Amino acid sequence: MVIGTGSERFTKLCKGLVFVLVCVHVSVQIFPTSLTYVALIPARTIPFGWNLLTAGYIEQSIHGILISTIGLLFIGKLLEPIWGSREFLIFIFVVNLLTSLCLFIMAISLYYITMEENYLYMPISGFGGALSGLLVGVKQIVPDQEFSPLRIKAKWLPSLVLFVSIVMSFITEEPAETCFPILIFGTYIGWIYLRYFQRKQETKIKGDPSDEFAFSTFFPEFLRPLIDPIASAFHHMMCGRSESSIETRGYTVGSAALPGSDSIEASRRRERGARALEERLASDRFAAKGRTIEPKRDGSEKV
């Protein structure tokens, strides 16, 4: 539940996760050798398999922990009340785990291609995978919501973050080796989970097959004709069976599928997200107005 003023606007679960991220970050700074056991080091993953679970919650840098905690608090304030605390936690766990698994496979593959041992012993960690996946959730819930000061629509936030990470990969070495792959895998896994596997509490239907949430919507309009055929083949492979099973859940009239059922469900989800965001903005404005009225009232009483 989101409460109205100060830091209480943020959910308890998000504040708990922030506490965990900060504590782990401080522990790693105090005991640097512990990074060997909890970060993803591909050469040691076989004996230390738990690092696939722990790597996603370890930020090694100050700017990393700041971005992760602030992003988690503000994105969670929007998504958790809509998804529910349990689903929100499951999403973070799944995205972090599968992102670490993809990074492990990528590092092993790069080692066999280049025979450079750096790929085997470089510690990889960070909450960026889950954070980029959560941005995909924002894109799904409130795609047309604009965020100041640049007035960027929410549907472009994941793509913008990936674009910035690509630019940074040419400027510094660290994002090129760790940050960019984490964001790429986190974004894609987050989209796959929301597109095909997330179960809706109201309808018990999995995923979001609406056209507004298609994979090609991450790309500019002029690239979509090139992306759509590839994405369509993958879509039929992933949900060919599920589309037929939807008919058994009340989305049919006689033997024909109910027209627009996917878009109806998607529009309901966006309406709930927009309504939740408006309520939060209204509560913030009300709280700010209350804080400005209090000093005036105190001044009038003194007079």
XYZ file of C-alpha atoms in Angstrom:
303
model
C 0.000 0.000 0.000
C 1.214 3.495 -0.818
C 0.899 6.136 1.880
C 0.689 9.826 1.279
C 3.640 11.843 2.581
C 7.402 11.844 2.659
C 9.274 8.572 2.190
C 6.056 6.754 3.163
C 4.921 7.221 -0.443
C 7.145 4.246 -1.244
C 5.931 0.720 -0.590
C 7.232 -1.343 2.307
C 8.491 -4.076 -0.008
C 10.545 -1.634 -2.088
C 12.014 -0.033 1.008
C 12.904 -3.504 2.283
C 14.604 -4.376 -0.998
C 16.509 -1.074 -0.928
C 17.686 -1.913 2.604
C 18.963 -5.290 1.358
C 20.754 -3.722 -1.633
C 22.446 -1.093 0.555
C 23.472 -3.610 3.223
C 24.954 -5.970 0.631
C 26.784 -3.085 -1.056
C 28.285 -1.925 2.258
C 29.263 -5.497 3.171
C 31.068 -5.972 -0.141
C 32.932 -2.701 0.371
C 33.991 -3.713 3.884
C 34.867 -7.290 2.902
C 36.030 -7.145 -0.746
C 36.964 -10.828 -0.801
C 33.298 -11.751 -0.349
C 32.717 -10.599 -3.937
C 34.399 -13.811 -5.059
C 31.589 -15.861 -3.546
C 28.502 -13.763 -4.324
C 29.215 -12.070 -7.678
C 28.915 -13.971 -10.939
C 32.385 -15.270 -11.808
C 31.795 -17.771 -14.646
C 34.860 -19.889 -13.892
C 33.609 -20.452 -10.323
C 29.894 -20.763 -10.990
C 30.013 -24.560 -11.134
C 31.152 -24.974 -7.510
C 29.494 -21.713 -6.394
C 26.194 -22.078 -8.223
C 24.406 -19.772 -5.819
C 26.087 -16.752 -7.423
C 23.452 -17.012 -10.170
C 20.959 -16.070 -7.435
C 23.017 -13.487 -5.560
C 24.751 -11.584 -8.390
C 21.649 -9.581 -9.298
C 21.495 -7.943 -5.866
C 25.102 -6.747 -5.617
C 26.095 -3.277 -6.757
C 29.854 -2.737 -6.742
C 29.877 1.043 -7.284
C 28.368 4.080 -5.596
C 26.615 5.317 -8.734
C 25.241 1.811 -9.295
C 23.656 1.583 -5.843
C 22.231 5.108 -6.160
C 20.602 4.403 -9.536
C 19.286 1.020 -8.391
C 17.755 2.212 -5.118
C 16.175 5.381 -6.522
C 14.870 3.561 -9.581
C 13.447 0.712 -7.505
C 11.622 3.071 -5.140
C 9.959 5.158 -7.838
C 9.164 2.351 -10.295
C 7.953 0.086 -7.500
C 5.644 2.853 -6.268
C 3.809 2.566 -9.580
C 3.990 -1.156 -10.367
C 3.667 -2.942 -7.030
C 0.129 -1.727 -6.181
C -1.032 -2.854 -9.644
C 0.784 -6.197 -9.802
C 0.625 -7.040 -6.116
C 3.608 -7.537 -3.796
C 3.939 -11.251 -4.533
C 3.977 -10.828 -8.308
C 6.344 -7.859 -8.030
C 8.809 -9.944 -6.009
C 8.478 -12.935 -8.351
C 9.195 -10.710 -11.346
C 12.397 -9.332 -9.792
C 13.560 -12.819 -8.787
C 12.898 -14.365 -12.208
C 14.470 -11.511 -14.188
C 17.576 -11.404 -11.987
C 18.062 -15.187 -12.088
C 17.612 -15.543 -15.861
C 19.747 -12.466 -16.534
C 22.589 -14.026 -14.533
C 22.132 -17.316 -16.405
C 22.312 -15.526 -19.774
C 25.410 -13.625 -18.673
C 27.038 -16.900 -17.628
C 26.315 -18.492 -21.019
C 27.533 -15.359 -22.812
C 30.813 -15.257 -20.844
C 31.531 -18.944 -21.465
C 30.761 -18.518 -25.178
C 33.021 -15.473 -25.468
C 35.812 -17.357 -23.754
C 35.647 -20.231 -26.232
C 35.482 -17.781 -29.148
C 38.341 -15.513 -28.043
C 40.218 -17.777 -25.562
C 40.622 -14.751 -23.257
C 40.471 -15.765 -19.592
C 39.219 -12.326 -18.604
C 35.696 -13.433 -19.522
C 35.931 -16.294 -17.008
C 37.223 -14.375 -13.985
C 35.627 -10.946 -14.284
C 33.086 -10.478 -11.418
C 29.701 -9.530 -12.886
C 26.859 -8.231 -10.743
C 24.227 -5.535 -10.519
C 20.526 -4.820 -10.120
C 20.344 -3.272 -13.586
C 18.729 -6.352 -15.125
C 15.737 -6.226 -12.786
C 15.546 -2.441 -13.089
C 15.461 -2.516 -16.897
C 12.838 -5.265 -16.717
C 10.729 -3.080 -14.434
C 10.952 -0.283 -17.010
C 9.333 -2.690 -19.459
C 6.514 -3.011 -16.919
C 6.122 0.784 -16.906
C 6.011 0.709 -20.711
C 3.221 -1.878 -20.520
C 1.102 -0.152 -17.858
C 1.316 3.542 -18.804
C 2.850 3.673 -22.318
C 1.631 7.192 -23.161
C 2.445 8.817 -19.816
C 4.996 11.613 -20.264
C 7.777 12.162 -17.763
C 9.299 15.599 -17.227
C 11.496 17.492 -17.822
C 12.152 15.959 -21.254
C 8.522 14.852 -21.701
C 9.538 11.377 -22.825
C 6.712 8.863 -23.087
C 6.998 5.802 -20.873
C 6.878 3.431 -23.831
C 10.310 4.681 -24.926
C 12.061 4.449 -21.548
C 13.488 0.888 -22.007
C 14.714 1.707 -25.515
C 16.222 4.990 -24.340
C 18.104 3.279 -21.506
C 19.516 0.696 -23.924
C 20.513 3.413 -26.388
C 22.329 5.365 -23.674
C 24.131 2.199 -22.532
C 25.242 1.554 -26.128
C 26.664 5.081 -26.343
C 28.381 4.639 -22.978
C 29.901 1.356 -24.136
C 31.967 3.325 -26.659
C 33.093 5.832 -24.036
C 34.031 3.669 -21.050
C 35.141 0.070 -20.683
C 32.958 -0.966 -17.734
C 29.532 -0.607 -19.419
C 30.841 -2.360 -22.514
C 31.742 -5.459 -20.521
C 29.033 -5.638 -17.870
C 26.380 -2.903 -17.877
C 25.156 -3.197 -21.461
C 24.670 -7.013 -21.457
C 22.887 -6.829 -18.094
C 20.453 -4.211 -19.415
C 19.911 -6.051 -22.703
C 19.119 -9.376 -21.031
C 17.044 -7.736 -18.282
C 14.917 -5.849 -20.816
C 14.357 -8.862 -23.053
C 13.629 -11.310 -20.215
C 11.306 -8.782 -18.576
C 9.402 -8.422 -21.859
C 9.194 -12.209 -22.385
C 7.843 -12.710 -18.862
C 5.214 -9.980 -19.187
C 4.335 -10.946 -22.763
C 3.875 -14.692 -22.245
C 3.958 -15.756 -18.588
C 2.634 -13.156 -16.134
C -0.747 -14.305 -14.832
C -3.454 -11.672 -14.520
C -5.214 -11.675 -11.158
C -8.596 -10.723 -12.647
C -8.771 -13.002 -15.691
C -6.235 -15.750 -14.796
C -4.861 -15.388 -18.333
C -1.136 -15.467 -18.911
C 0.723 -12.750 -20.751
C -0.154 -9.679 -22.778
C -0.600 -10.528 -26.491
C -1.761 -7.040 -27.469
C -0.208 -5.347 -30.504
C 0.688 -2.329 -28.363
C 3.135 -4.512 -26.415
C 4.700 -6.306 -29.376
C 8.480 -6.641 -29.543
C 8.689 -4.252 -32.489
C 7.317 -1.412 -30.325
C 10.775 -1.126 -28.754
C 12.057 0.118 -32.130
C 11.339 3.251 -34.199
C 8.552 3.058 -36.765
C 10.837 2.754 -39.787
C 12.519 -0.384 -38.374
C 9.335 -2.257 -37.475
C 8.736 -3.786 -40.943
C 12.126 -5.481 -40.554
C 11.533 -6.594 -36.950
C 7.931 -7.813 -37.252
C 8.545 -10.966 -39.386
C 11.233 -12.244 -37.000
C 9.213 -11.358 -33.910
C 6.082 -12.931 -35.423
C 7.835 -16.278 -35.941
C 9.021 -16.249 -32.331
C 5.527 -15.229 -31.152
C 3.878 -18.197 -32.867
C 6.493 -20.518 -31.427
C 5.950 -19.201 -27.888
C 2.157 -18.893 -27.751
C 0.721 -20.949 -30.582
C -0.860 -23.325 -28.100
C -1.847 -20.690 -25.586
C -3.922 -18.816 -28.155
C -6.096 -21.879 -28.632
C -6.406 -22.352 -24.871
C -7.660 -18.774 -24.436
C -10.873 -19.801 -26.149
C -11.637 -22.201 -23.296
C -11.406 -19.395 -20.728
C -14.425 -17.407 -21.879
C -12.921 -15.360 -24.688
C -15.117 -16.963 -27.317
C -18.620 -16.508 -28.628
C -19.731 -19.847 -29.946
C -16.796 -21.184 -31.922
C -15.312 -17.776 -32.808
C -12.865 -15.816 -30.708
C -14.194 -12.619 -29.220
C -12.874 -9.754 -31.395
C -10.531 -7.373 -29.681
C -10.260 -9.377 -26.456
C -6.493 -8.809 -26.330
C -6.807 -5.071 -26.864
C -9.624 -4.849 -24.292
C -7.453 -6.499 -21.644
C -4.492 -4.279 -22.576
C -6.587 -1.110 -22.423
C -7.936 -2.121 -18.997
C -4.390 -2.606 -17.768
C -3.319 0.793 -19.080
C -6.368 2.442 -17.523
C -5.523 0.914 -14.139
C -1.928 2.077 -14.476
C -2.909 5.605 -15.499
C -5.434 5.791 -12.662
C -2.850 4.605 -10.134
C -0.316 7.138 -11.407
C -2.857 9.972 -11.252
C -3.748 9.040 -7.664
C -0.085 9.154 -6.670
C 0.477 12.514 -8.353
C -2.657 13.893 -6.685
C -1.544 12.653 -3.253
C 1.896 14.216 -3.808
C 0.341 17.556 -4.764
C -1.991 17.406 -1.765
C 0.892 16.643 0.579
C 2.972 19.494 -0.868
C 0.030 21.904 -0.504
C -0.448 20.802 3.092
C 3.184 21.519 3.891
C 2.907 25.064 2.470
C -0.297 25.819 4.381
C 1.135 24.782 7.769
C 3.772 27.557 8.011
C 1.190 30.186 7.015
C -1.176 28.919 9.702
C 1.571 29.008 12.325
C 2.488 32.577 11.303
C -1.109 33.785 11.588
C -1.452 32.238 15.043
C 1.655 34.090 16.256
C 0.212 37.387 15.005
